Short mmCIF file of C-alpha atoms in Angstrom, two decimals:
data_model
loop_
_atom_site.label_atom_id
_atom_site.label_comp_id
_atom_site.label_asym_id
_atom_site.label_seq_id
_atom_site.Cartn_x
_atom_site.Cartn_y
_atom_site.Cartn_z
CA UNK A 1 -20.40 18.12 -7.04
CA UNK A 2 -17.54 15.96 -8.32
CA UNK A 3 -15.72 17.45 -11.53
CA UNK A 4 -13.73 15.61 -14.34
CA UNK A 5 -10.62 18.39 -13.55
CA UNK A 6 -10.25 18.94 -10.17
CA UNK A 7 -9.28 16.19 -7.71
CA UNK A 8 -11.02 15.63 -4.88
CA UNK A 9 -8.98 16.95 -2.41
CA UNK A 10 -9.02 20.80 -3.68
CA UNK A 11 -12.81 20.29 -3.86
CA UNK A 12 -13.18 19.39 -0.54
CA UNK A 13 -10.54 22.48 1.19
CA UNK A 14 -12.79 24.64 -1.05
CA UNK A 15 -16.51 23.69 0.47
CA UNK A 16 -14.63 22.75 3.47
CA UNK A 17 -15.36 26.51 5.60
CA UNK A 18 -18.25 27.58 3.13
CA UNK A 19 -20.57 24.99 2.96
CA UNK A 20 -24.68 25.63 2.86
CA UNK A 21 -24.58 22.00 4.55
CA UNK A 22 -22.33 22.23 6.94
CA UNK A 23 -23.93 23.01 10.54
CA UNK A 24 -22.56 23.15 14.31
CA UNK A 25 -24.82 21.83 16.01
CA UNK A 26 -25.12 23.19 19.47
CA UNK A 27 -21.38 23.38 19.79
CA UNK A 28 -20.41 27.36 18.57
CA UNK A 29 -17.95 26.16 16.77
CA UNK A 30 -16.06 23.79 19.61
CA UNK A 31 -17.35 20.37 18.97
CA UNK A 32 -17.63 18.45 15.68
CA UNK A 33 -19.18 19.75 12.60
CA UNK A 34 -22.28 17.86 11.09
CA UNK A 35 -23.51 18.45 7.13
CA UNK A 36 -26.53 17.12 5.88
CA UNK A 37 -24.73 16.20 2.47
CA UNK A 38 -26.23 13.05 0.01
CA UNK A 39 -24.05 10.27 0.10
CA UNK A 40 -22.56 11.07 3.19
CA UNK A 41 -22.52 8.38 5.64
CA UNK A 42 -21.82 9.25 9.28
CA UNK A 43 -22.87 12.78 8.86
CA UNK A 44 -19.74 14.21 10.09
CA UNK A 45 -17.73 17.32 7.84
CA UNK A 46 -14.91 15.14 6.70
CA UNK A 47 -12.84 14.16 3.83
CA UNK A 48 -13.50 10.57 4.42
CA UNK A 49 -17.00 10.55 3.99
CA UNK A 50 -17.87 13.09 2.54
CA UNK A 51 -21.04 13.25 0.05
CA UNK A 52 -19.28 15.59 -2.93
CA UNK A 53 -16.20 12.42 -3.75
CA UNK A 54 -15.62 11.36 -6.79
CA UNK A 55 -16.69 7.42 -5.01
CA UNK A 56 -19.41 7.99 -2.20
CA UNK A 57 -21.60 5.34 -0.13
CA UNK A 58 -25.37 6.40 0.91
CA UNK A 59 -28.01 5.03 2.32
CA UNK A 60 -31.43 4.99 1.00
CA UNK A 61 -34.66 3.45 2.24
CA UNK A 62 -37.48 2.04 0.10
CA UNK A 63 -41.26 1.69 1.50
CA UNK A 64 -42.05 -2.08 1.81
CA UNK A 65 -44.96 -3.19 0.26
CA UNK A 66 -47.53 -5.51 2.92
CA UNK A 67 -45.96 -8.61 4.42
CA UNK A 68 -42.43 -7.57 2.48
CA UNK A 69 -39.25 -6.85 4.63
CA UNK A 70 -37.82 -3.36 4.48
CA UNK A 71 -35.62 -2.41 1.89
CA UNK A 72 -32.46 -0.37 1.94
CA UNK A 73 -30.70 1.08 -1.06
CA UNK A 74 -26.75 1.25 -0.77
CA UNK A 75 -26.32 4.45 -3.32
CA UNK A 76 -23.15 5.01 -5.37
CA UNK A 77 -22.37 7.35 -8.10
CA UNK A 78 -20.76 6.92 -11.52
CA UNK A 79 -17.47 7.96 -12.21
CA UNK A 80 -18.06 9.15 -15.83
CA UNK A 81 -21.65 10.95 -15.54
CA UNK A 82 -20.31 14.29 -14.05
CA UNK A 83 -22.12 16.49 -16.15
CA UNK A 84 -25.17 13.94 -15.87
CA UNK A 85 -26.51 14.16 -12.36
CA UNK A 86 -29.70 12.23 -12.76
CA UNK A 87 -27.77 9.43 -14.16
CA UNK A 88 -25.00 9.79 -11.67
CA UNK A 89 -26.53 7.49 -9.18
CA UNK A 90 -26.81 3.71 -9.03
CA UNK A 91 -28.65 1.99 -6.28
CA UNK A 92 -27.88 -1.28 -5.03
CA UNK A 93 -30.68 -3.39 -3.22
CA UNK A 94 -30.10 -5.01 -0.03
CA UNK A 95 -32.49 -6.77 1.66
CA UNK A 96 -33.20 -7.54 5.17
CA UNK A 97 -32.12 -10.62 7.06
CA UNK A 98 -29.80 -11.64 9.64
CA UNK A 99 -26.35 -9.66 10.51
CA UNK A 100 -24.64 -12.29 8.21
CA UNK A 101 -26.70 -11.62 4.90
CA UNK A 102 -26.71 -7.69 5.56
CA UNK A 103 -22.98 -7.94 5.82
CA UNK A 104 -22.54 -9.95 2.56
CA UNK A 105 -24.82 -8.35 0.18
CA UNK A 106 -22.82 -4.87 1.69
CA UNK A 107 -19.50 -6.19 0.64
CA UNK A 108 -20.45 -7.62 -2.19
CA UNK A 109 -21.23 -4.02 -3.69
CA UNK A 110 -18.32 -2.00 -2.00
CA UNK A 111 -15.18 -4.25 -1.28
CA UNK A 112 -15.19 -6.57 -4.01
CA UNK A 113 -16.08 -4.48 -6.63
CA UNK A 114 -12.98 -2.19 -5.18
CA UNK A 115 -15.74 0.85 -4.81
CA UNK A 116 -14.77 2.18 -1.13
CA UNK A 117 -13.99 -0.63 0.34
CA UNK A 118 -12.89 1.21 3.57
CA UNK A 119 -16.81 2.88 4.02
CA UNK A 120 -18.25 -0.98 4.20
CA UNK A 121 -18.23 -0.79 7.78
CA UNK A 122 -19.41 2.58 8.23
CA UNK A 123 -22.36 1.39 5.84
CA UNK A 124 -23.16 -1.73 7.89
CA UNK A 125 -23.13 0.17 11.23
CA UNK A 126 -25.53 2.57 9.67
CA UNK A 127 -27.59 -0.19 9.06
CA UNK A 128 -27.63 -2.29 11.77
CA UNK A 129 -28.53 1.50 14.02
CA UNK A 130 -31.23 2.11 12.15
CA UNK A 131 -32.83 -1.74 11.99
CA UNK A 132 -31.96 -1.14 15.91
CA UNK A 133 -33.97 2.08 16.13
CA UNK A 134 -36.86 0.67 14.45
CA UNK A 135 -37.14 -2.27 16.49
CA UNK A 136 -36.91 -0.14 19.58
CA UNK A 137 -39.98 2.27 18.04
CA UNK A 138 -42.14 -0.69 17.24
CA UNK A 139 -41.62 -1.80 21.09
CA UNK A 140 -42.55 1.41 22.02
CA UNK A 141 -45.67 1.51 19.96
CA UNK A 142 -46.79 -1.95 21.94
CA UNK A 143 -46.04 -0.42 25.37
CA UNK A 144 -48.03 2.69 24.21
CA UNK A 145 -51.19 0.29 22.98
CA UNK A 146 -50.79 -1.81 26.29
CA UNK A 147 -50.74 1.40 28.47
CA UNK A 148 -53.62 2.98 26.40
CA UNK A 149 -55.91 -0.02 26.87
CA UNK A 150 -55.46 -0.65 30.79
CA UNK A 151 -56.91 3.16 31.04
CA UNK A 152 -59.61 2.69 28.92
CA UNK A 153 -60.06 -0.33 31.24
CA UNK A 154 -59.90 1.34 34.34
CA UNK A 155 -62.12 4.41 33.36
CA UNK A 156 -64.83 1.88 32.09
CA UNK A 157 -64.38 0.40 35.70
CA UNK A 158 -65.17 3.80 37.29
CA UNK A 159 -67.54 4.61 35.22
CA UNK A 160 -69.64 1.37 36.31
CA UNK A 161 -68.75 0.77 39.99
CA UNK A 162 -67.42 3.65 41.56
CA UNK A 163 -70.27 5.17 43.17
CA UNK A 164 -73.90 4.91 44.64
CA UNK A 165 -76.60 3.82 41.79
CA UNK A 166 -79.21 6.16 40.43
CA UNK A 167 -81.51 4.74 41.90
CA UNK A 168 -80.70 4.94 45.29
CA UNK A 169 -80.66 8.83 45.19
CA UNK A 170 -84.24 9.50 44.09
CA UNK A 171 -87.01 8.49 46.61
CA UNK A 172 -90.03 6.56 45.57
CA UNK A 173 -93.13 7.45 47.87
#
């Protein structure tokens, strides 16, 4: 959204009140503001991450292939493709590991190359929440199975014992 002649401050009071993005959640206009922007980190309607900068940070995911770890794609844009929007973006791979490697490979792409340093920690938290989330839903998934399976057990247990035979219910003479 980003233009070559306007900074990005008047572009951001401009779509600030009239965005299609922009939605209060629940909130009728009291509480905070959420906008479901591209390159927009936190999700939060403000200047500091906000998806139509000049310099944004996203987050993309990839679909591992089997027996590869997931993938996340930090997304930045190019300062000099304005008018170019398919080649505005540039995705950087990180791959998972420990806290350690996620943080490295993070800054590596956003402090030291002087892109927005200050969204490196907003990018990392983002991170680390959603690795958390997906360990939590995998956990679930076992506790689901386990569940599933000692019902199955106990209806096959019914189904068997619980009850007089056939046999004993029809007289022979």
């Amino acid at each position: 959204m980003a233009t070559c002649n306007v900074s990005d401050n008047v572009i951001y009071s401009v779509t600030r009140k009239m965005n299609a993005r922009k939605k209060a959640y629940c909130t009728y206009g009291r509480g905070p503001c959420f906008t479901r922007e591209s390159g927009n980190l936190t999700q939060r309607d403000t200047q500091k991450t906000s998806g139509y900068l000049s310099k944004s940070v996203g987050i993309g995911q990839q679909k591992p292939g089997p027996g590869q770890p997931q993938i996340f794609t930090l997304v930045m844009k190019k300062r000099g493709k304005i008018r170019r929007p398919s080649q505005q973006r540039v995705d950087a791979k990180i791959v998972f590991g420990n806290r350690k490697k996620i943080k490295k490979q993070i800054e590596a792409q956003t402090k030291y190359r002087l892109y927005r340093g200050d969204l490196s920690k907003l990018a990392q938290r983002r991170i680390f929440q959603i690795q958390k989330i997906r360990c939590n839903y995998k956990k679930f998934l076992k506790k689901e199975a386990k569940y599933a399976q000692e019902d199955d057990d106990d209806d096959m247990d019914e189904d068997n014992g619980g009850g007089q035979s056939q046999e004993d219910l029809v007289e022979v003479d």
